[in-house]
PDB file of C-alpha atoms in Angstrom:
ATOM      1  CA  UNK A1428      -8.039  13.438   5.885  1.00 66.00           C
ATOM      2  CA  UNK A1429      -5.675  11.262   3.794  1.00 64.00           C
ATOM      3  CA  UNK A1430      -8.572   9.658   1.869  1.00 67.00           C
ATOM      4  CA  UNK A1431      -9.019  13.064   0.206  1.00 75.00           C
ATOM      5  CA  UNK A1432      -5.536  12.887  -1.326  1.00 88.00           C
ATOM      6  CA  UNK A1433      -5.519  11.473  -4.856  1.00 92.00           C
ATOM      7  CA  UNK A1434      -2.703  13.460  -6.499  1.00 92.00           C
ATOM      8  CA  UNK A1435       1.039  12.791  -6.313  1.00 96.00           C
ATOM      9  CA  UNK A1436       3.030  14.063  -3.310  1.00 96.00           C
ATOM     10  CA  UNK A1437       6.795  14.639  -3.649  1.00 97.00           C
ATOM     11  CA  UNK A1438       9.335  14.140  -0.850  1.00 98.00           C
ATOM     12  CA  UNK A1439      12.818  15.421  -1.631  1.00 97.00           C
ATOM     13  CA  UNK A1440      15.610  13.461   0.016  1.00 97.00           C
ATOM     14  CA  UNK A1441      18.408  15.650   1.440  1.00 96.00           C
ATOM     15  CA  UNK A1442      20.862  13.076   0.061  1.00 94.00           C
ATOM     16  CA  UNK A1443      19.454  13.492  -3.444  1.00 93.00           C
ATOM     17  CA  UNK A1444      16.517  12.260  -5.451  1.00 95.00           C
ATOM     18  CA  UNK A1445      12.760  12.499  -5.079  1.00 97.00           C
ATOM     19  CA  UNK A1446      10.241  10.012  -3.692  1.00 98.00           C
ATOM     20  CA  UNK A1447       7.039  10.661  -5.648  1.00 98.00           C
ATOM     21  CA  UNK A1448       4.196   9.160  -3.653  1.00 98.00           C
ATOM     22  CA  UNK A1449       1.099   8.193  -5.601  1.00 97.00           C
ATOM     23  CA  UNK A1450      -1.798   7.833  -3.130  1.00 96.00           C
ATOM     24  CA  UNK A1451      -4.405   5.335  -4.273  1.00 96.00           C
ATOM     25  CA  UNK A1452      -7.373   3.412  -2.979  1.00 96.00           C
ATOM     26  CA  UNK A1453      -6.727  -0.346  -2.895  1.00 97.00           C
ATOM     27  CA  UNK A1454      -8.815  -2.339  -5.401  1.00 98.00           C
ATOM     28  CA  UNK A1455      -9.761   0.821  -7.328  1.00 97.00           C
ATOM     29  CA  UNK A1456      -8.496   1.291 -10.863  1.00 97.00           C
ATOM     30  CA  UNK A1457      -7.586   4.963 -10.731  1.00 95.00           C
ATOM     31  CA  UNK A1458      -4.287   6.830 -10.436  1.00 90.00           C
ATOM     32  CA  UNK A1459      -2.799  10.003 -11.888  1.00 89.00           C
ATOM     33  CA  UNK A1460      -0.263   9.681 -14.696  1.00 92.00           C
ATOM     34  CA  UNK A1461       3.112  11.016 -13.519  1.00 95.00           C
ATOM     35  CA  UNK A1462       6.748  10.863 -14.623  1.00 95.00           C
ATOM     36  CA  UNK A1463       9.176   8.528 -12.847  1.00 97.00           C
ATOM     37  CA  UNK A1464      12.448   6.655 -13.246  1.00 95.00           C
ATOM     38  CA  UNK A1465      12.055   3.718 -10.862  1.00 96.00           C
ATOM     39  CA  UNK A1466       9.269   1.977  -8.955  1.00 97.00           C
ATOM     40  CA  UNK A1467       9.185   1.220  -5.213  1.00 98.00           C
ATOM     41  CA  UNK A1468       6.288  -0.877  -3.930  1.00 97.00           C
ATOM     42  CA  UNK A1469       5.175  -1.007  -0.314  1.00 96.00           C
ATOM     43  CA  UNK A1470       4.838  -4.730  -0.827  1.00 96.00           C
ATOM     44  CA  UNK A1471       7.054  -7.819  -0.747  1.00 94.00           C
ATOM     45  CA  UNK A1472       8.265 -10.130  -3.462  1.00 93.00           C
ATOM     46  CA  UNK A1473       5.675 -12.621  -2.230  1.00 93.00           C
ATOM     47  CA  UNK A1474       2.958 -10.018  -2.923  1.00 94.00           C
ATOM     48  CA  UNK A1475       4.132  -9.670  -6.530  1.00 95.00           C
ATOM     49  CA  UNK A1476       3.833 -13.436  -6.964  1.00 95.00           C
ATOM     50  CA  UNK A1477       0.335 -13.342  -5.425  1.00 96.00           C
ATOM     51  CA  UNK A1478      -0.766 -10.615  -7.869  1.00 97.00           C
ATOM     52  CA  UNK A1479       0.457 -12.727 -10.791  1.00 97.00           C
ATOM     53  CA  UNK A1480      -1.519 -15.715  -9.481  1.00 97.00           C
ATOM     54  CA  UNK A1481      -4.639 -13.573  -9.060  1.00 98.00           C
ATOM     55  CA  UNK A1482      -4.276 -12.230 -12.602  1.00 98.00           C
ATOM     56  CA  UNK A1483      -4.190 -15.768 -14.008  1.00 98.00           C
ATOM     57  CA  UNK A1484      -7.145 -16.845 -11.843  1.00 98.00           C
ATOM     58  CA  UNK A1485      -9.208 -13.844 -12.931  1.00 97.00           C
ATOM     59  CA  UNK A1486      -8.332 -14.479 -16.584  1.00 97.00           C
ATOM     60  CA  UNK A1487      -9.641 -18.042 -16.270  1.00 98.00           C
ATOM     61  CA  UNK A1488     -12.681 -17.245 -14.104  1.00 98.00           C
ATOM     62  CA  UNK A1489     -13.591 -13.523 -13.843  1.00 97.00           C
ATOM     63  CA  UNK A1490     -14.671 -12.566 -10.329  1.00 96.00           C
ATOM     64  CA  UNK A1491     -13.305 -15.681  -8.639  1.00 97.00           C
ATOM     65  CA  UNK A1492     -10.812 -13.801  -6.418  1.00 97.00           C
ATOM     66  CA  UNK A1493     -13.392 -11.171  -5.472  1.00 97.00           C
ATOM     67  CA  UNK A1494     -15.958 -13.828  -4.576  1.00 96.00           C
ATOM     68  CA  UNK A1495     -13.402 -15.675  -2.449  1.00 96.00           C
ATOM     69  CA  UNK A1496     -12.685 -12.458  -0.568  1.00 95.00           C
ATOM     70  CA  UNK A1497     -16.382 -11.812   0.007  1.00 94.00           C
ATOM     71  CA  UNK A1498     -16.755 -15.321   1.407  1.00 94.00           C
ATOM     72  CA  UNK A1499     -14.409 -14.193   4.199  1.00 82.00           C
ATOM     73  CA  UNK A1500     -16.833 -13.343   6.990  1.00 72.00           C
ATOM     74  CA  UNK A1501     -14.526 -10.740   8.588  1.00 82.00           C
ATOM     75  CA  UNK A1502     -14.299  -6.991   7.957  1.00 86.00           C
ATOM     76  CA  UNK A1503     -12.113  -7.418   4.847  1.00 91.00           C
ATOM     77  CA  UNK A1504     -14.775  -9.546   3.162  1.00 93.00           C
ATOM     78  CA  UNK A1505     -17.495  -7.083   4.154  1.00 92.00           C
ATOM     79  CA  UNK A1506     -15.492  -4.184   2.680  1.00 94.00           C
ATOM     80  CA  UNK A1507     -15.043  -5.993  -0.647  1.00 96.00           C
ATOM     81  CA  UNK A1508     -18.758  -6.837  -0.687  1.00 95.00           C
ATOM     82  CA  UNK A1509     -19.707  -3.194  -0.081  1.00 95.00           C
ATOM     83  CA  UNK A1510     -17.293  -2.076  -2.817  1.00 97.00           C
ATOM     84  CA  UNK A1511     -18.848  -4.569  -5.236  1.00 97.00           C
ATOM     85  CA  UNK A1512     -22.297  -3.155  -4.470  1.00 96.00           C
ATOM     86  CA  UNK A1513     -21.149   0.233  -5.819  1.00 97.00           C
ATOM     87  CA  UNK A1514     -21.633  -1.347  -9.268  1.00 96.00           C
ATOM     88  CA  UNK A1515     -18.548   0.295 -10.782  1.00 97.00           C
ATOM     89  CA  UNK A1516     -16.294  -1.808 -13.020  1.00 96.00           C
ATOM     90  CA  UNK A1517     -13.271   0.140 -11.731  1.00 98.00           C
ATOM     91  CA  UNK A1518     -13.983  -0.773  -8.091  1.00 98.00           C
ATOM     92  CA  UNK A1519     -13.281  -4.086  -6.309  1.00 97.00           C
ATOM     93  CA  UNK A1520     -10.742  -5.141  -8.949  1.00 98.00           C
ATOM     94  CA  UNK A1521      -8.238  -7.983  -8.566  1.00 97.00           C
ATOM     95  CA  UNK A1522      -5.304  -8.036  -8.610  1.00 98.00           C
ATOM     96  CA  UNK A1523      -4.972  -4.614  -6.974  1.00 98.00           C
ATOM     97  CA  UNK A1524      -4.922  -2.563 -10.195  1.00 98.00           C
ATOM     98  CA  UNK A1525      -2.712   0.426  -9.388  1.00 98.00           C
ATOM     99  CA  UNK A1526       0.405  -1.383  -8.124  1.00 97.00           C
ATOM    100  CA  UNK A1527      -0.090  -4.345 -10.489  1.00 98.00           C
ATOM    101  CA  UNK A1528      -0.392  -2.142 -13.580  1.00 97.00           C
ATOM    102  CA  UNK A1529       2.652  -0.114 -12.550  1.00 97.00           C
ATOM    103  CA  UNK A1530       4.679  -3.315 -12.179  1.00 97.00           C
ATOM    104  CA  UNK A1531       3.709  -4.334 -15.720  1.00 97.00           C
ATOM    105  CA  UNK A1532       4.613  -0.890 -17.035  1.00 97.00           C
ATOM    106  CA  UNK A1533       7.974  -0.905 -15.267  1.00 96.00           C
ATOM    107  CA  UNK A1534       8.834  -4.340 -16.626  1.00 95.00           C
ATOM    108  CA  UNK A1535       7.787  -3.472 -20.179  1.00 96.00           C
ATOM    109  CA  UNK A1536       9.876  -0.278 -20.152  1.00 95.00           C
ATOM    110  CA  UNK A1537      12.897  -1.782 -18.412  1.00 93.00           C
ATOM    111  CA  UNK A1538      12.604   0.293 -15.223  1.00 94.00           C
ATOM    112  CA  UNK A1539      13.929  -1.175 -11.988  1.00 94.00           C
ATOM    113  CA  UNK A1540      11.530  -2.284  -9.234  1.00 96.00           C
ATOM    114  CA  UNK A1541      12.162  -2.350  -5.482  1.00 97.00           C
ATOM    115  CA  UNK A1542       9.950  -4.229  -3.002  1.00 96.00           C
ATOM    116  CA  UNK A1543      10.039  -2.149   0.172  1.00 97.00           C
ATOM    117  CA  UNK A1544       8.501  -4.732   2.482  1.00 95.00           C
ATOM    118  CA  UNK A1545      11.087  -7.448   3.259  1.00 94.00           C
ATOM    119  CA  UNK A1546      10.365 -11.062   2.393  1.00 90.00           C
ATOM    120  CA  UNK A1547       9.761 -13.735   5.023  1.00 88.00           C
ATOM    121  CA  UNK A1548      13.447 -14.652   5.103  1.00 90.00           C
ATOM    122  CA  UNK A1549      14.114 -11.371   6.945  1.00 93.00           C
ATOM    123  CA  UNK A1550      14.078 -12.387  10.615  1.00 94.00           C
ATOM    124  CA  UNK A1551      13.677  -8.868  12.034  1.00 93.00           C
ATOM    125  CA  UNK A1552      10.700  -8.178   9.779  1.00 94.00           C
ATOM    126  CA  UNK A1553       9.097 -11.516  10.620  1.00 93.00           C
ATOM    127  CA  UNK A1554       9.504 -10.743  14.320  1.00 94.00           C
ATOM    128  CA  UNK A1555       7.643  -7.439  13.917  1.00 93.00           C
ATOM    129  CA  UNK A1556       4.815  -9.026  11.916  1.00 90.00           C
ATOM    130  CA  UNK A1557       4.465 -11.718  14.579  1.00 91.00           C
ATOM    131  CA  UNK A1558       4.216  -9.023  17.248  1.00 90.00           C
ATOM    132  CA  UNK A1559       1.406  -7.421  15.260  1.00 87.00           C
ATOM    133  CA  UNK A1560      -0.378 -10.776  15.036  1.00 81.00           C
ATOM    134  CA  UNK A1561       0.095 -11.259  18.772  1.00 81.00           C
ATOM    135  CA  UNK A1562      -1.384  -7.837  19.560  1.00 76.00           C
ATOM    136  CA  UNK A1563      -4.479  -8.726  17.556  1.00 68.00           C
ATOM    137  CA  UNK A1564      -5.026 -12.022  19.378  1.00 66.00           C
ATOM    138  CA  UNK A1565      -4.852 -10.686  22.912  1.00 61.00           C
ATOM    139  CA  UNK A1566      -8.078 -11.030  24.904  1.00 44.00           C
ATOM    140  CA  UNK A1567      -8.960  -7.353  24.636  1.00 48.00           C
ATOM    141  CA  UNK A1568      -8.446  -7.408  20.859  1.00 47.00           C
ATOM    142  CA  UNK A1569     -10.517 -10.551  20.478  1.00 47.00           C
ATOM    143  CA  UNK A1570     -13.347  -8.910  22.388  1.00 45.00           C
ATOM    144  CA  UNK A1571     -13.129  -5.949  20.027  1.00 51.00           C
ATOM    145  CA  UNK A1572     -13.503  -8.331  17.095  1.00 50.00           C
ATOM    146  CA  UNK A1573     -17.101  -8.869  18.188  1.00 45.00           C
ATOM    147  CA  UNK A1574     -19.102  -6.428  16.097  1.00 55.00           C
ATOM    148  CA  UNK A1575     -16.047  -5.443  14.028  1.00 67.00           C
ATOM    149  CA  UNK A1576     -18.049  -5.448  10.782  1.00 76.00           C
ATOM    150  CA  UNK A1577     -20.580  -3.033  12.208  1.00 79.00           C
ATOM    151  CA  UNK A1578     -17.837  -0.816  13.618  1.00 81.00           C
ATOM    152  CA  UNK A1579     -15.996  -0.649  10.278  1.00 85.00           C
ATOM    153  CA  UNK A1580     -19.195   0.232   8.418  1.00 88.00           C
ATOM    154  CA  UNK A1581     -19.988   3.004  10.908  1.00 88.00           C
ATOM    155  CA  UNK A1582     -16.461   4.378  10.614  1.00 87.00           C
ATOM    156  CA  UNK A1583     -16.646   4.250   6.807  1.00 90.00           C
ATOM    157  CA  UNK A1584     -19.953   6.119   6.831  1.00 90.00           C
ATOM    158  CA  UNK A1585     -18.473   8.895   8.974  1.00 91.00           C
ATOM    159  CA  UNK A1586     -15.486   9.239   6.623  1.00 89.00           C
ATOM    160  CA  UNK A1587     -17.725   9.204   3.535  1.00 90.00           C
ATOM    161  CA  UNK A1588     -19.799  12.074   4.950  1.00 90.00           C
ATOM    162  CA  UNK A1589     -16.861  14.402   4.316  1.00 87.00           C
ATOM    163  CA  UNK A1590     -16.961  16.357   1.062  1.00 86.00           C
ATOM    164  CA  UNK A1591     -15.487  14.194  -1.729  1.00 87.00           C
ATOM    165  CA  UNK A1592     -12.284  15.381  -3.385  1.00 85.00           C
ATOM    166  CA  UNK A1593     -12.838  13.332  -6.547  1.00 91.00           C
ATOM    167  CA  UNK A1594     -15.661  13.483  -9.085  1.00 90.00           C
ATOM    168  CA  UNK A1595     -16.615   9.795  -9.010  1.00 94.00           C
ATOM    169  CA  UNK A1596     -18.547   9.261  -5.817  1.00 95.00           C
ATOM    170  CA  UNK A1597     -17.973   5.500  -6.036  1.00 96.00           C
ATOM    171  CA  UNK A1598     -14.230   6.131  -5.648  1.00 96.00           C
ATOM    172  CA  UNK A1599     -14.848   8.351  -2.619  1.00 95.00           C
ATOM    173  CA  UNK A1600     -17.011   5.707  -0.930  1.00 95.00           C
ATOM    174  CA  UNK A1601     -14.515   2.949  -1.759  1.00 96.00           C
ATOM    175  CA  UNK A1602     -11.689   5.014  -0.253  1.00 95.00           C
ATOM    176  CA  UNK A1603     -13.781   5.544   2.883  1.00 95.00           C
ATOM    177  CA  UNK A1604     -14.341   1.800   3.198  1.00 94.00           C
ATOM    178  CA  UNK A1605     -10.658   0.979   2.768  1.00 95.00           C
ATOM    179  CA  UNK A1606      -9.580   3.645   5.264  1.00 93.00           C
ATOM    180  CA  UNK A1607     -12.052   2.382   7.854  1.00 93.00           C
ATOM    181  CA  UNK A1608     -10.838  -1.198   7.381  1.00 91.00           C
ATOM    182  CA  UNK A1609      -7.167  -0.226   7.809  1.00 91.00           C
ATOM    183  CA  UNK A1610      -7.798   1.875  10.909  1.00 90.00           C
ATOM    184  CA  UNK A1611      -9.789  -0.931  12.498  1.00 88.00           C
ATOM    185  CA  UNK A1612      -7.013  -3.432  11.725  1.00 85.00           C
ATOM    186  CA  UNK A1613      -4.317  -1.219  13.238  1.00 87.00           C
ATOM    187  CA  UNK A1614      -6.292  -0.006  16.260  1.00 85.00           C
ATOM    188  CA  UNK A1615      -5.042  -2.779  18.567  1.00 80.00           C
ATOM    189  CA  UNK A1616      -1.402  -2.538  17.433  1.00 88.00           C
ATOM    190  CA  UNK A1617       0.850  -0.616  19.888  1.00 90.00           C
ATOM    191  CA  UNK A1618       1.982   2.701  18.437  1.00 92.00           C
ATOM    192  CA  UNK A1619       5.721   2.053  19.065  1.00 94.00           C
ATOM    193  CA  UNK A1620       5.449  -1.103  16.954  1.00 93.00           C
ATOM    194  CA  UNK A1621       3.726   0.752  14.118  1.00 93.00           C
ATOM    195  CA  UNK A1622       6.391   3.449  14.272  1.00 95.00           C
ATOM    196  CA  UNK A1623       9.151   0.827  14.116  1.00 95.00           C
ATOM    197  CA  UNK A1624       7.567  -0.749  11.045  1.00 95.00           C
ATOM    198  CA  UNK A1625       7.238   2.562   9.216  1.00 96.00           C
ATOM    199  CA  UNK A1626      10.768   3.556  10.186  1.00 97.00           C
ATOM    200  CA  UNK A1627      12.039   0.344   8.545  1.00 97.00           C
ATOM    201  CA  UNK A1628       9.977   1.047   5.433  1.00 98.00           C
ATOM    202  CA  UNK A1629      11.289   4.615   5.318  1.00 98.00           C
ATOM    203  CA  UNK A1630      14.882   3.387   5.596  1.00 98.00           C
ATOM    204  CA  UNK A1631      14.342   1.016   2.677  1.00 98.00           C
ATOM    205  CA  UNK A1632      12.667   3.750   0.624  1.00 98.00           C
ATOM    206  CA  UNK A1633      15.706   5.967   1.124  1.00 98.00           C
ATOM    207  CA  UNK A1634      17.986   3.054   0.282  1.00 97.00           C
ATOM    208  CA  UNK A1635      16.097   2.304  -2.929  1.00 96.00           C
ATOM    209  CA  UNK A1636      16.207   5.972  -3.938  1.00 96.00           C
ATOM    210  CA  UNK A1637      19.938   6.047  -3.304  1.00 95.00           C
ATOM    211  CA  UNK A1638      20.391   3.047  -5.590  1.00 94.00           C
ATOM    212  CA  UNK A1639      18.237   4.666  -8.286  1.00 94.00           C
ATOM    213  CA  UNK A1640      20.388   7.809  -8.099  1.00 91.00           C
ATOM    214  CA  UNK A1641      23.537   5.831  -8.942  1.00 86.00           C
ATOM    215  CA  UNK A1642      24.270   3.853 -12.082  1.00 65.00           C
ATOM    216  CA  UNK A1643      24.866   0.106 -12.107  1.00 53.00           C
ATOM    217  CA  UNK A1644      28.606   0.674 -11.563  1.00 53.00           C
ATOM    218  CA  UNK A1645      27.959   2.513  -8.321  1.00 58.00           C
ATOM    219  CA  UNK A1646      28.700   5.984  -9.690  1.00 62.00           C
ATOM    220  CA  UNK A1647      26.389   8.956  -9.164  1.00 60.00           C
ATOM    221  CA  UNK A1648      24.182   9.328 -12.226  1.00 62.00           C
ATOM    222  CA  UNK A1649      24.675  12.839 -13.643  1.00 61.00           C
ATOM    223  CA  UNK A1650      21.557  12.686 -15.802  1.00 65.00           C
ATOM    224  CA  UNK A1651      19.543  14.837 -13.387  1.00 77.00           C
ATOM    225  CA  UNK A1652      17.617  14.211 -10.192  1.00 90.00           C
ATOM    226  CA  UNK A1653      15.982  10.784 -10.213  1.00 94.00           C
ATOM    227  CA  UNK A1654      12.338  10.225  -9.299  1.00 96.00           C
ATOM    228  CA  UNK A1655      11.196   7.072  -7.512  1.00 97.00           C
ATOM    229  CA  UNK A1656       7.470   6.399  -7.826  1.00 98.00           C
ATOM    230  CA  UNK A1657       5.903   4.978  -4.671  1.00 98.00           C
ATOM    231  CA  UNK A1658       2.247   3.926  -4.940  1.00 98.00           C
ATOM    232  CA  UNK A1659       0.864   3.985  -1.399  1.00 97.00           C
ATOM    233  CA  UNK A1660      -2.630   3.391   0.012  1.00 95.00           C
ATOM    234  CA  UNK A1661      -4.043   6.801   0.888  1.00 95.00           C
ATOM    235  CA  UNK A1662      -4.613   5.991   4.549  1.00 93.00           C
ATOM    236  CA  UNK A1663      -0.932   5.003   5.042  1.00 94.00           C
ATOM    237  CA  UNK A1664       0.647   8.083   3.451  1.00 95.00           C
ATOM    238  CA  UNK A1665       0.850  10.252   6.630  1.00 94.00           C
ATOM    239  CA  UNK A1666       2.623   7.506   8.600  1.00 95.00           C
ATOM    240  CA  UNK A1667       5.194   6.941   5.849  1.00 96.00           C
ATOM    241  CA  UNK A1668       5.895  10.667   5.482  1.00 97.00           C
ATOM    242  CA  UNK A1669       6.241  11.030   9.254  1.00 97.00           C
ATOM    243  CA  UNK A1670       8.794   8.196   9.343  1.00 98.00           C
ATOM    244  CA  UNK A1671      10.767   9.754   6.490  1.00 98.00           C
ATOM    245  CA  UNK A1672      10.863  13.021   8.413  1.00 97.00           C
ATOM    246  CA  UNK A1673      13.124  11.298  10.940  1.00 97.00           C
ATOM    247  CA  UNK A1674      15.651  10.617   8.128  1.00 97.00           C
ATOM    248  CA  UNK A1675      16.410   6.982   9.039  1.00 97.00           C
ATOM    249  CA  UNK A1676      19.697   5.631   7.709  1.00 97.00           C
ATOM    250  CA  UNK A1677      19.152   4.335   4.137  1.00 97.00           C
ATOM    251  CA  UNK A1678      19.002   0.534   3.934  1.00 96.00           C
ATOM    252  CA  UNK A1679      20.623  -1.094   0.924  1.00 92.00           C
ATOM    253  CA  UNK A1680      18.933  -4.155  -0.584  1.00 89.00           C
ATOM    254  CA  UNK A1681      18.446  -5.898  -3.927  1.00 83.00           C
ATOM    255  CA  UNK A1682      15.894  -4.875  -6.533  1.00 82.00           C
ATOM    256  CA  UNK A1683      13.027  -7.188  -7.486  1.00 71.00           C
ATOM    257  CA  UNK A1684      14.926  -8.572 -10.487  1.00 56.00           C
ATOM    258  CA  UNK A1685      18.162  -9.318  -8.622  1.00 49.00           C
TER     259      UNK A1685
END
């Protein structure tokens, strides 16, 4: 099960370079320390701005973002509430600590950052996200929403019953909760649509790695094989790796700073 994966996983691109995936549990402050040359986030530029806003809000009023999430009566709010009840200061943290801290590290050390999810000015991406929203609001999906909290908790309990692969049991339970939430969210989304989304992400990952492997003048960097760090929620890792296995054509796009 992907929630048992906490260590880095390398994917070597046939065109050169390495994507070093760092599986993590969202809202949990834990990740292995690994070497890397560039950072690729499975997030958009808008997400980076949101994290900065959450950091400022938390600095002014600790716990305010968490409490706002808990006030959400849906499964996401219930998951955050259950994580908070684990009574671990490294669980239920805002902004999402692993990607946020890596962004700060990359900026402080002058490493380039790529946002793999397109922004809302990308019409093809917007179309796919709207199709996901539409699949969730169909009558059958709305009927499934009844009792969704109970279903997510039952799913999380079943996942948590597996032998933990990390010493801190609070991390194991938190990962089980996050995995159950994601699977419930994606259950009503048609598989071809999910595959199309991950294929686009894989193409942009390959494109970012290609850019990292060349210098700013467009020449191949001869300083050795470059490593792109990709923090990814544990539950999403198999889908991303499967999409990369199809070797989609690399997509070229600007880094976060450009």
